[in-house]
Amino acid sequence: MNQDVFETQVMKLLSLHAPIKARHLASILGNEFGLHVDRSDINALLYRLRKEGKAKVNASYQWSLVGGVAQGDDEAGSRVASLQAEPAQSTITFTDEQQAVINLDPSQHLLIRGQAGSGKTTVLAARAGKILSAMTKGSLLFLTYNSALCAYVKKSFRQAGMKGDIEVKTFHDWSRSTAKAMGFEFSGWVDGKARSEQLKRLVKEAEEEVGRHRFFDLEGAPHLLGWWGEEIAWLFGQYITRLDDYLAVERTGRGTAVRVTQEDRRFIWSVYELYQEWLEETRQEDYDNPAGLLLRVMMEQGGDLPEEYRHDHVMIDEVQDFDKSWLLVAAKIPRVSLSMAGDMAQKIYRRSFTWVSLGIQVQGGRSRRLSASHRTTRQVMDVAEHLLADNDVTGNADYTVPVRPVKEGEKVRLLLASDAKQAYDKGYDFVASEYKRLRTTSVVVVLPFSRQLYPAQKALEQRGLNVKKVKGAGLGGFVGGVAVTTYHQLKGLEFDHVIIMGLHDAQYPGRLLESVAMEDMDQEASMLRRVLYVAMTRAKQSVTLVGSLPFCRFYDDVPEEMFNSIS
């Protein structure tokens, strides 16, 4: 939309609906005019209009035109209230346990723990809707890890009977839009590939400044480049900003294959500071450091998160995959409460934090467990729980031991072939024969790597299927048909049938473990096992495992009678 037209439209809405919050203006533009505008874009315009003397904001952060509708106008206030979410007829029935969590007093922080299929996301969405529908004033922000979850959460709102608009964003998008609204000129994210290119240059620069070091020999030890990227991402995630803190901290989750002494850390820090300096100069931020973007803006502006960018209530789904630094920023957003949902068994990224280190109180009555599984079947969980045997997350205080579902189904199907190519062909033939005529049923075919998705789509289309290759929001909103995607994309979602391909041991986990040092093998294998656990427990009806011999080692301990072998 043209900027002048946008400004005129917002000013017209202010004259009609004042006093009104920025989020509600964005909602009107979306619902009534079909325009997607972020609250941050509205805020940026409103604060400019205030600076120009055209708009004003009251103590509740409701906006009106200067000389326009009075801020205390009862009729205008009722119009604002009418924009709040309204309870409608829910399409799902909550258990007493779930309803008790939904109804908890929203005046304190809350952690919802539960295994895959316990309804954490749906309960969190229903709780958000209940809080919002009860408010006459205020705001609520729902944060997720990725765009697929954003789409799924919005679908959960509809299933929970919610009408109206609730702001749902990935943490990356919220960080970027808030920084922009605060006046920060953000040039973009730096991905892993671009980071590696910069590190090559910066390591040489550091060597000229502080002298030679074994970690600087990228030509003699090329594997170190990947290590550098992971170390810097870890530093960002732990929000380590001072050398003294780095010298003192335990490098939890960084493995032991590369020994790092106190003296080594001083050399590492020199590169880390050079990289941060480059990010500041180019007005970019590392994709692994979305929290750093906001922390930098707050530092530059000499304060905390401004009041106008805070919300009364904040919800976070899949909190186990948020980094410590992300949660340090997220904890600054709510005025009243922070509600989070997560499951350590579904932790599929190398991130770690403790609630004490974050200063977030979720002990006692502030931590609630959903003890049942409502999504998948007993037969699927019987196999999936073997993937968690001796896993490194099971000793975590927040780990929830899976409870066997009461829902019955067919055994996990096992499709084996003599070689990888034959396994893929047999897998695609199976999908075509089983699911070609289904329309409203959701079938997801998952593979280990993104580069495999296009060939998989074409192979299935050649067999007469209408197939979608989807990631992100497209997958989160997927409701029926056949989709192909990667293992990691399934996080937090659910489907009727899940077909997991590529399970010949040489590929998964073989290809992913071949460059891992022996000392770190167990830790890496634990994470890869959890990825498969997440993939299996997305299924509401059935799971089919496809691979060639030797089959994925993670299933070696599963009794044969738990499988239904198909040819």
Coordinates of C-alpha atoms in Angstrom, one line a residue:
M1 CA 0.0 0.0 0.0
N2 CA 1.2 3.5 -0.8
Q3 CA 2.5 5.2 2.4
D4 CA 0.2 8.3 2.0
V5 CA -2.9 6.1 1.4
F6 CA -1.9 4.0 4.4
E7 CA -1.6 7.1 6.6
T8 CA -4.9 8.5 5.4
Q9 CA -6.7 5.1 6.1
V10 CA -5.3 4.9 9.6
M11 CA -6.3 8.5 10.4
K12 CA -9.8 7.8 9.2
L13 CA -10.0 4.7 11.4
L14 CA -8.8 6.7 14.3
S15 CA -11.5 9.3 13.8
L16 CA -14.1 6.4 13.8
H17 CA -12.8 4.1 16.5
A18 CA -10.7 6.2 19.0
P19 CA -9.5 5.5 21.6
I20 CA -8.0 2.3 20.1
K21 CA -4.9 0.2 20.4
A22 CA -2.5 -0.2 17.4
R23 CA -3.2 -4.0 17.3
H24 CA -6.9 -3.4 16.9
L25 CA -6.2 -0.9 14.0
A26 CA -4.2 -3.7 12.3
S27 CA -7.1 -6.1 13.0
I28 CA -9.6 -3.8 11.3
L29 CA -7.4 -3.3 8.3
G30 CA -7.1 -7.1 7.9
N31 CA -10.7 -8.1 8.7
E32 CA -12.5 -5.3 6.9
F33 CA -10.2 -4.3 4.2
G34 CA -8.2 -7.5 3.5
L35 CA -4.8 -5.8 4.2
H36 CA -2.2 -7.5 6.3
V37 CA -0.4 -4.9 8.4
D38 CA 1.7 -5.7 11.4
R39 CA 1.1 -3.9 14.7
S40 CA 4.7 -2.7 14.5
D41 CA 4.0 -0.9 11.2
I42 CA 0.9 0.8 12.8
N43 CA 2.9 1.8 15.8
A44 CA 5.7 3.2 13.7
L45 CA 3.1 5.4 11.9
L46 CA 1.3 6.4 15.1
Y47 CA 4.4 7.6 16.9
R48 CA 5.4 9.6 13.8
L49 CA 1.9 11.2 13.8
R50 CA 2.3 11.9 17.5
K51 CA 5.6 13.6 16.9
E52 CA 3.8 15.7 14.2
G53 CA 1.1 16.6 16.6
K54 CA -1.6 14.7 14.7
A55 CA -2.2 11.9 17.2
K56 CA -2.1 11.2 20.9
V57 CA -1.9 8.2 23.2
N58 CA -3.4 7.7 26.6
A59 CA -2.1 5.9 29.7
S60 CA -3.6 2.6 28.4
Y61 CA -1.8 3.0 25.0
Q62 CA -5.0 3.7 23.2
W63 CA -4.7 6.2 20.3
S64 CA -6.9 9.0 19.0
L65 CA -6.5 12.0 16.8
V66 CA -5.6 15.3 18.3
G67 CA -8.9 17.2 18.5
G68 CA -10.8 14.0 17.6
V69 CA -12.8 11.6 19.7
A70 CA -12.3 12.1 23.4
Q71 CA -10.2 9.4 25.1
G72 CA -12.9 8.8 27.7
D73 CA -15.8 8.4 25.3
D74 CA -17.9 5.4 26.4
E75 CA -19.2 4.7 23.0
A76 CA -15.7 4.6 21.5
G77 CA -14.6 2.4 24.4
S78 CA -17.4 -0.1 23.6
R79 CA -16.2 -0.2 20.0
V80 CA -12.8 -1.2 21.1
A81 CA -14.2 -3.9 23.4
S82 CA -16.2 -5.3 20.4
L83 CA -12.9 -5.9 18.6
Q84 CA -11.7 -8.3 21.4
A85 CA -11.9 -12.0 20.8
E86 CA -15.3 -13.4 21.6
P87 CA -15.9 -16.9 22.8
A88 CA -17.7 -19.1 20.3
Q89 CA -18.6 -22.8 20.0
S90 CA -15.5 -24.9 20.5
T91 CA -15.0 -27.8 18.0
I92 CA -13.0 -29.8 20.6
T93 CA -13.9 -31.0 24.1
F94 CA -11.3 -30.4 26.8
T95 CA -10.6 -32.9 29.6
D96 CA -11.1 -31.7 33.2
E97 CA -7.3 -31.6 33.5
Q98 CA -6.9 -29.4 30.5
Q99 CA -9.8 -27.2 31.5
A100 CA -8.2 -26.6 34.9
V101 CA -5.1 -25.3 33.2
I102 CA -7.1 -23.1 30.9
N103 CA -9.0 -21.6 33.9
L104 CA -5.9 -20.9 36.0
D105 CA -5.8 -17.3 37.3
P106 CA -3.6 -15.4 34.7
S107 CA -1.9 -13.3 37.3
Q108 CA 1.3 -15.4 37.5
H109 CA 3.8 -17.0 35.2
L110 CA 2.8 -20.6 34.2
L111 CA 4.7 -23.5 32.7
I112 CA 2.6 -26.3 31.0
R113 CA 4.5 -29.6 30.7
G114 CA 3.2 -32.6 28.8
Q115 CA 4.2 -35.3 26.4
A116 CA 3.5 -35.3 22.7
G117 CA -0.2 -35.3 22.0
S118 CA -1.2 -34.1 25.5
G119 CA -2.8 -30.9 24.0
K120 CA -0.3 -28.3 25.2
T121 CA -0.6 -26.1 22.2
T122 CA -4.4 -26.3 22.1
V123 CA -4.7 -25.7 25.8
L124 CA -2.3 -22.7 25.6
A125 CA -4.4 -21.3 22.7
A126 CA -7.6 -21.8 24.6
R127 CA -6.1 -20.1 27.7
A128 CA -5.0 -17.2 25.5
G129 CA -8.5 -16.9 24.2
K130 CA -10.1 -17.1 27.6
I131 CA -7.8 -14.4 29.0
L132 CA -8.4 -12.1 26.0
S133 CA -12.1 -12.5 25.9
A134 CA -12.3 -11.6 29.6
M135 CA -10.3 -8.4 29.1
T136 CA -12.0 -5.1 28.5
K137 CA -8.6 -3.5 27.9
G138 CA -5.1 -5.0 27.4
S139 CA -3.2 -7.0 24.9
L140 CA -1.9 -10.5 24.3
L141 CA 1.1 -11.8 22.3
F142 CA 1.6 -15.4 21.2
L143 CA 5.1 -16.4 20.3
T144 CA 6.3 -19.6 18.6
Y145 CA 9.5 -21.0 17.3
N146 CA 8.7 -21.1 13.5
S147 CA 6.1 -20.1 11.0
A148 CA 4.6 -23.6 10.7
L149 CA 3.7 -23.4 14.4
C150 CA 2.2 -19.9 13.9
A151 CA -0.2 -21.3 11.3
Y152 CA -1.0 -24.3 13.5
V153 CA -1.7 -22.0 16.6
K154 CA -4.1 -19.9 14.6
K155 CA -5.9 -23.1 13.5
S156 CA -6.0 -24.1 17.2
F157 CA -7.7 -20.8 18.0
R158 CA -10.4 -21.6 15.6
Q159 CA -10.8 -25.2 17.0
A160 CA -11.0 -23.8 20.5
G161 CA -13.9 -21.6 19.3
M162 CA -12.1 -18.2 19.2
K163 CA -13.2 -15.3 17.1
G164 CA -11.2 -12.2 16.5
D165 CA -7.5 -11.6 16.0
I166 CA -4.7 -12.5 18.4
E167 CA -1.2 -11.4 17.5
V168 CA 0.8 -14.6 16.7
K169 CA 4.4 -14.3 15.6
T170 CA 7.6 -16.2 15.5
F171 CA 10.2 -14.8 17.9
H172 CA 12.3 -13.8 15.0
D173 CA 9.5 -11.8 13.4
W174 CA 8.5 -10.2 16.6
S175 CA 12.1 -9.2 17.3
R176 CA 12.6 -7.7 13.8
S177 CA 9.3 -5.8 13.7
T178 CA 9.8 -4.4 17.2
A179 CA 13.3 -3.3 16.5
K180 CA 12.1 -1.6 13.3
A181 CA 9.2 0.1 15.2
M182 CA 11.8 1.4 17.8
G183 CA 13.6 3.1 14.9
F184 CA 16.4 0.6 14.3
E185 CA 17.6 0.4 10.6
F186 CA 17.7 -3.4 10.3
S187 CA 19.5 -4.6 7.1
G188 CA 18.7 -8.3 7.6
W189 CA 19.6 -11.7 9.1
V190 CA 23.0 -13.3 8.6
D191 CA 22.6 -17.0 7.9
G192 CA 25.0 -19.8 8.6
K193 CA 26.7 -19.7 5.2
A194 CA 27.3 -15.9 5.4
R195 CA 28.5 -16.2 8.9
S196 CA 31.1 -18.8 7.8
E197 CA 32.4 -16.5 5.1
Q198 CA 32.8 -13.7 7.6
L199 CA 34.5 -15.9 10.1
K200 CA 37.2 -16.9 7.6
R201 CA 38.1 -13.3 7.2
L202 CA 37.8 -12.4 10.9
V203 CA 39.9 -15.3 12.1
K204 CA 42.8 -14.0 9.9
E205 CA 42.2 -10.5 11.2
A206 CA 42.3 -11.8 14.8
E207 CA 45.5 -13.6 14.1
E208 CA 47.1 -10.4 13.0
E209 CA 46.0 -8.7 16.2
V210 CA 46.6 -11.4 18.9
G211 CA 48.9 -13.9 17.2
R212 CA 48.7 -17.5 16.0
H213 CA 46.5 -20.0 17.7
R214 CA 45.5 -23.6 16.8
F215 CA 41.9 -22.6 16.5
F216 CA 42.9 -20.1 13.7
D217 CA 44.3 -22.8 11.4
L218 CA 41.2 -23.2 9.2
E219 CA 43.2 -24.5 6.3
G220 CA 44.9 -27.2 8.2
A221 CA 41.8 -28.2 10.2
P222 CA 38.8 -27.2 8.0
H223 CA 36.3 -28.8 10.4
L224 CA 37.1 -25.9 12.8
L225 CA 35.0 -23.6 10.6
G226 CA 31.8 -25.4 11.6
W227 CA 32.9 -25.5 15.2
W228 CA 33.5 -21.7 15.2
G229 CA 29.9 -21.1 13.9
E230 CA 28.4 -23.4 16.6
E231 CA 30.5 -21.8 19.4
I232 CA 29.4 -18.3 18.4
A233 CA 25.8 -19.4 18.1
W234 CA 26.1 -20.9 21.6
L235 CA 27.6 -17.6 23.0
F236 CA 24.7 -15.7 21.6
G237 CA 22.2 -18.2 23.0
Q238 CA 23.7 -18.0 26.5
Y239 CA 23.8 -14.2 26.3
I240 CA 27.4 -14.0 27.3
T241 CA 28.5 -10.4 26.8
R242 CA 31.7 -10.2 28.9
L243 CA 35.0 -12.1 28.7
D244 CA 35.0 -12.8 32.5
D245 CA 31.6 -14.5 32.1
Y246 CA 32.9 -16.6 29.2
L247 CA 36.0 -17.6 31.2
A248 CA 33.8 -18.7 34.1
V249 CA 30.9 -20.4 32.4
E250 CA 30.5 -24.2 31.9
R251 CA 30.2 -24.9 28.2
T252 CA 27.0 -27.0 28.6
G253 CA 26.0 -28.7 25.3
R254 CA 29.2 -27.9 23.5
G255 CA 30.7 -31.4 23.7
T256 CA 34.2 -32.5 24.7
A257 CA 35.8 -33.4 21.3
V258 CA 37.4 -30.0 21.0
R259 CA 39.1 -29.2 24.2
V260 CA 38.9 -25.5 25.2
T261 CA 41.1 -24.1 27.9
Q262 CA 40.8 -20.8 29.7
E263 CA 43.6 -19.4 27.5
D264 CA 41.8 -20.7 24.4
R265 CA 38.7 -18.7 25.4
R266 CA 40.6 -15.4 25.2
F267 CA 41.5 -16.1 21.6
I268 CA 38.0 -17.2 20.8
W269 CA 36.6 -14.0 22.4
S270 CA 38.8 -11.8 20.1
V271 CA 37.0 -13.3 17.0
Y272 CA 33.6 -13.1 18.7
E273 CA 34.0 -9.4 19.4
L274 CA 35.2 -8.8 15.8
Y275 CA 32.1 -10.6 14.5
Q276 CA 29.8 -8.5 16.8
E277 CA 31.5 -5.4 15.6
W278 CA 30.9 -6.3 12.0
L279 CA 27.2 -7.0 12.7
E280 CA 26.8 -3.6 14.4
E281 CA 28.6 -1.8 11.5
T282 CA 26.4 -3.4 8.9
R283 CA 23.2 -3.1 11.0
Q284 CA 22.6 -6.9 10.6
E285 CA 22.1 -9.6 13.2
D286 CA 23.0 -13.3 13.3
Y287 CA 19.9 -15.5 12.6
D288 CA 20.9 -17.5 15.7
N289 CA 20.6 -14.3 17.8
P290 CA 17.2 -12.8 17.4
A291 CA 17.2 -11.7 21.0
G292 CA 20.5 -9.9 20.4
L293 CA 18.7 -7.6 17.9
L294 CA 16.4 -6.2 20.6
L295 CA 19.1 -6.2 23.3
R296 CA 21.3 -4.1 21.0
V297 CA 18.5 -1.6 20.3
M298 CA 17.7 -1.3 24.0
M299 CA 21.3 -0.7 24.7
E300 CA 21.7 1.9 22.0
Q301 CA 18.5 3.7 23.3
G302 CA 19.7 3.6 26.9
G303 CA 16.8 1.7 28.4
D304 CA 14.6 -1.3 28.8
L305 CA 11.9 -2.5 26.4
P306 CA 9.6 0.6 26.0
E307 CA 6.2 0.3 27.5
E308 CA 4.4 0.6 24.2
Y309 CA 6.0 -2.6 22.9
R310 CA 5.0 -4.7 25.9
H311 CA 1.9 -6.8 26.3
D312 CA -0.2 -7.7 29.3
H313 CA 0.0 -11.4 28.6
V314 CA 2.5 -13.4 26.6
M315 CA 2.2 -17.1 25.5
I316 CA 5.2 -19.2 24.3
D317 CA 4.8 -22.6 22.6
E318 CA 7.6 -25.2 22.3
V319 CA 9.6 -23.3 24.9
Q320 CA 12.1 -26.1 25.2
D321 CA 13.6 -24.9 21.8
F322 CA 14.0 -21.3 22.8
D323 CA 17.4 -20.1 23.8
K324 CA 18.3 -18.6 27.1
S325 CA 18.8 -15.2 25.5
W326 CA 15.4 -15.4 23.7
L327 CA 13.7 -16.0 27.0
L328 CA 15.6 -13.2 28.8
V329 CA 14.0 -10.9 26.2
A330 CA 10.6 -12.6 26.3
A331 CA 10.4 -12.2 30.0
K332 CA 10.6 -8.4 29.5
I333 CA 7.5 -8.3 27.4
P334 CA 4.6 -9.2 29.7
R335 CA 3.1 -6.7 32.2
V336 CA 1.1 -9.4 34.0
S337 CA 1.9 -13.0 33.0
L338 CA 4.0 -15.3 30.9
S339 CA 2.5 -18.7 30.0
M340 CA 4.7 -21.3 28.4
A341 CA 4.3 -24.9 27.1
G342 CA 7.0 -27.4 26.3
D343 CA 8.3 -31.0 26.5
M344 CA 12.0 -31.8 27.0
A345 CA 11.5 -35.1 25.1
Q346 CA 10.8 -32.9 22.0
K347 CA 13.9 -30.8 22.3
I348 CA 15.6 -31.0 18.9
Y349 CA 18.1 -28.2 19.0
R350 CA 21.3 -27.7 21.0
R351 CA 19.9 -25.1 23.4
S352 CA 20.0 -25.1 27.2
F353 CA 18.7 -22.9 30.0
T354 CA 17.5 -23.2 33.6
W355 CA 14.5 -21.3 34.9
V356 CA 16.6 -20.0 37.8
S357 CA 19.2 -18.5 35.4
L358 CA 16.3 -16.6 33.7
G359 CA 14.7 -15.4 36.9
I360 CA 11.4 -16.9 35.8
Q361 CA 9.5 -18.4 38.7
V362 CA 7.6 -21.6 37.6
Q363 CA 7.9 -23.8 40.6
G364 CA 5.1 -25.3 42.6
G365 CA 1.6 -24.3 41.4
R366 CA 3.1 -22.3 38.5
S367 CA 4.1 -25.6 36.8
R368 CA 1.3 -27.8 35.6
R369 CA 1.6 -31.2 33.9
L370 CA -0.9 -32.6 31.3
S371 CA -0.6 -36.3 32.1
A372 CA -2.3 -37.9 29.2
S373 CA -1.8 -38.4 25.5
H374 CA -4.8 -37.7 23.2
R375 CA -3.2 -37.6 19.8
T376 CA -1.5 -40.8 18.9
T377 CA -2.1 -44.5 19.5
R378 CA -0.7 -46.9 22.0
Q379 CA 0.9 -48.9 19.2
V380 CA 2.8 -45.8 17.9
M381 CA 3.9 -44.8 21.4
D382 CA 5.1 -48.3 22.2
V383 CA 7.7 -47.9 19.5
A384 CA 8.4 -44.2 19.9
E385 CA 9.2 -44.4 23.6
H386 CA 12.2 -46.7 22.7
L387 CA 13.8 -43.7 21.1
L388 CA 14.0 -42.0 24.5
A389 CA 15.7 -44.9 26.3
D390 CA 18.8 -43.5 28.1
N391 CA 18.3 -40.2 26.3
D392 CA 20.3 -37.3 27.8
V393 CA 17.1 -35.2 28.4
T394 CA 15.5 -37.8 30.7
G395 CA 17.5 -36.5 33.7
N396 CA 16.2 -33.0 33.2
A397 CA 13.9 -31.8 36.0
D398 CA 11.3 -30.6 33.4
Y399 CA 11.3 -34.0 31.6
T400 CA 7.8 -35.6 31.4
V401 CA 7.8 -39.4 31.3
P402 CA 5.5 -40.4 28.5
V403 CA 2.2 -42.0 29.5
R404 CA 0.9 -44.8 27.3
P405 CA -2.1 -43.6 25.3
V406 CA -5.5 -45.5 25.7
K407 CA -6.3 -44.9 22.1
E408 CA -5.8 -48.1 20.0
G409 CA -4.6 -48.4 16.4
E410 CA -2.7 -50.5 14.0
K411 CA 0.9 -51.5 14.6
V412 CA 3.7 -49.3 13.2
R413 CA 4.3 -50.5 9.7
L414 CA 7.8 -51.4 8.6
L415 CA 8.7 -51.3 4.9
L416 CA 12.2 -52.7 4.1
A417 CA 14.2 -53.1 0.9
S418 CA 17.6 -54.3 0.0
D419 CA 19.0 -50.9 -1.0
A420 CA 18.1 -47.2 -0.6
K421 CA 16.8 -46.6 -4.1
Q422 CA 14.5 -49.6 -3.9
A423 CA 13.3 -48.5 -0.5
Y424 CA 12.3 -45.1 -1.8
D425 CA 10.5 -46.6 -4.8
K426 CA 8.6 -49.1 -2.6
G427 CA 7.8 -46.2 -0.2
Y428 CA 6.3 -44.1 -2.9
D429 CA 4.4 -47.0 -4.3
F430 CA 2.9 -47.7 -0.9
V431 CA 1.8 -44.0 -0.5
A432 CA 0.2 -44.1 -3.9
S433 CA -1.7 -47.3 -3.3
E434 CA -2.9 -46.3 0.2
Y435 CA -3.6 -42.6 0.0
K436 CA -4.3 -41.7 -3.6
R437 CA -8.1 -41.2 -3.2
L438 CA -8.0 -39.4 0.2
R439 CA -8.9 -35.7 0.2
T440 CA -9.7 -34.6 3.8
T441 CA -7.3 -37.0 5.5
S442 CA -3.8 -35.5 6.1
V443 CA -0.8 -37.6 5.0
V444 CA 2.7 -36.3 5.5
V445 CA 5.8 -38.0 3.8
V446 CA 8.9 -36.9 5.6
L447 CA 12.6 -37.1 4.6
P448 CA 15.8 -36.2 6.4
F449 CA 17.1 -33.5 4.0
S450 CA 15.5 -30.5 2.2
R451 CA 17.2 -31.5 -1.1
Q452 CA 15.2 -34.7 -1.1
L453 CA 11.8 -33.0 -1.2
Y454 CA 11.5 -32.0 -4.9
P455 CA 12.5 -35.5 -6.1
A456 CA 10.0 -37.0 -3.6
Q457 CA 7.2 -34.7 -4.9
K458 CA 7.9 -35.6 -8.5
A459 CA 8.1 -39.3 -7.7
L460 CA 4.7 -39.2 -6.1
E461 CA 3.2 -37.1 -8.8
Q462 CA 4.4 -39.7 -11.4
R463 CA 2.3 -42.2 -9.4
G464 CA -0.8 -40.1 -9.9
L465 CA -0.9 -38.2 -6.6
N466 CA -1.6 -34.5 -6.1
V467 CA 1.3 -33.6 -3.7
K468 CA 2.3 -30.4 -1.9
K469 CA 6.0 -29.7 -1.1
V470 CA 5.5 -27.6 2.0
K471 CA 7.4 -25.9 4.8
G472 CA 6.6 -23.2 7.3
A473 CA 3.1 -21.7 7.4
G474 CA 1.9 -23.9 4.5
L475 CA 2.6 -27.0 6.6
G476 CA 1.1 -25.5 9.7
G477 CA -2.2 -24.8 7.9
F478 CA -2.2 -28.1 6.0
V479 CA -5.5 -29.9 6.5
G480 CA -5.9 -32.6 3.9
G481 CA -4.1 -34.5 1.1
V482 CA -0.5 -35.6 0.8
A483 CA 2.4 -33.3 1.7
V484 CA 6.2 -33.9 1.6
T485 CA 8.5 -32.1 4.1
T486 CA 11.5 -32.8 6.4
Y487 CA 11.7 -34.4 9.8
H488 CA 12.4 -31.1 11.6
Q489 CA 9.4 -29.3 10.0
L490 CA 6.9 -31.6 11.9
K491 CA 7.6 -30.0 15.3
G492 CA 4.4 -29.1 17.2
L493 CA 2.1 -30.3 14.4
E494 CA -0.2 -33.3 13.9
F495 CA -1.4 -35.4 10.9
D496 CA -3.5 -38.4 10.4
H497 CA -0.8 -40.5 8.8
V498 CA 3.0 -40.1 8.9
I499 CA 5.4 -41.9 6.5
I500 CA 9.0 -41.6 7.6
M501 CA 11.4 -42.3 4.7
G502 CA 15.2 -42.4 4.5
L503 CA 15.7 -44.7 7.4
H504 CA 18.6 -46.7 6.0
D505 CA 21.3 -46.5 8.7
A506 CA 23.9 -45.1 6.3
Q507 CA 21.8 -42.0 5.8
Y508 CA 20.0 -41.6 9.1
P509 CA 21.8 -41.3 11.4
G510 CA 25.0 -42.4 9.6
R511 CA 25.5 -39.3 7.3
L512 CA 24.8 -36.9 10.2
L513 CA 27.2 -38.7 12.6
E514 CA 30.1 -39.3 10.3
S515 CA 31.7 -35.9 11.1
V516 CA 31.0 -36.0 14.8
A517 CA 33.9 -36.7 17.2
M518 CA 33.6 -40.0 19.1
E519 CA 33.5 -38.0 22.4
D520 CA 30.3 -36.2 21.3
M521 CA 28.6 -39.1 19.5
D522 CA 26.2 -40.0 22.4
Q523 CA 25.0 -36.5 22.8
E524 CA 24.4 -36.0 19.0
A525 CA 22.7 -39.4 18.7
S526 CA 20.4 -38.5 21.6
M527 CA 19.2 -35.4 19.7
L528 CA 18.7 -37.4 16.4
R529 CA 16.7 -40.0 18.3
R530 CA 14.4 -37.2 19.6
V531 CA 13.9 -35.9 16.1
L532 CA 12.4 -39.3 15.2
Y533 CA 10.4 -39.3 18.4
V534 CA 8.8 -36.0 17.4
A535 CA 8.2 -37.2 13.9
M536 CA 6.5 -40.4 15.0
T537 CA 4.3 -38.8 17.7
R538 CA 2.8 -36.4 15.1
A539 CA 0.6 -39.2 13.9
K540 CA -3.1 -39.5 14.9
Q541 CA -3.7 -42.8 13.2
S542 CA -0.7 -44.5 11.7
V543 CA 3.1 -44.4 11.2
T544 CA 5.0 -46.2 8.4
L545 CA 8.8 -46.5 8.6
V546 CA 10.6 -46.9 5.3
G547 CA 14.3 -47.8 4.7
S548 CA 16.8 -50.3 3.5
L549 CA 19.0 -52.8 5.3
P550 CA 20.9 -52.2 7.5
F551 CA 18.0 -50.3 9.1
C552 CA 18.3 -47.2 11.3
R553 CA 20.1 -48.3 14.5
F554 CA 17.8 -46.4 16.7
Y555 CA 15.1 -49.1 16.3
D556 CA 17.4 -52.0 17.1
D557 CA 16.0 -52.5 20.5
V558 CA 12.3 -52.4 19.5
P559 CA 10.8 -56.0 19.7
E560 CA 9.8 -57.4 16.2
E561 CA 6.3 -58.0 17.4
M562 CA 5.7 -54.3 17.7
F563 CA 6.0 -53.9 13.9
N564 CA 3.8 -54.9 11.0
S565 CA 6.3 -55.7 8.2
I566 CA 4.9 -55.0 4.8
S567 CA 6.3 -55.8 1.4

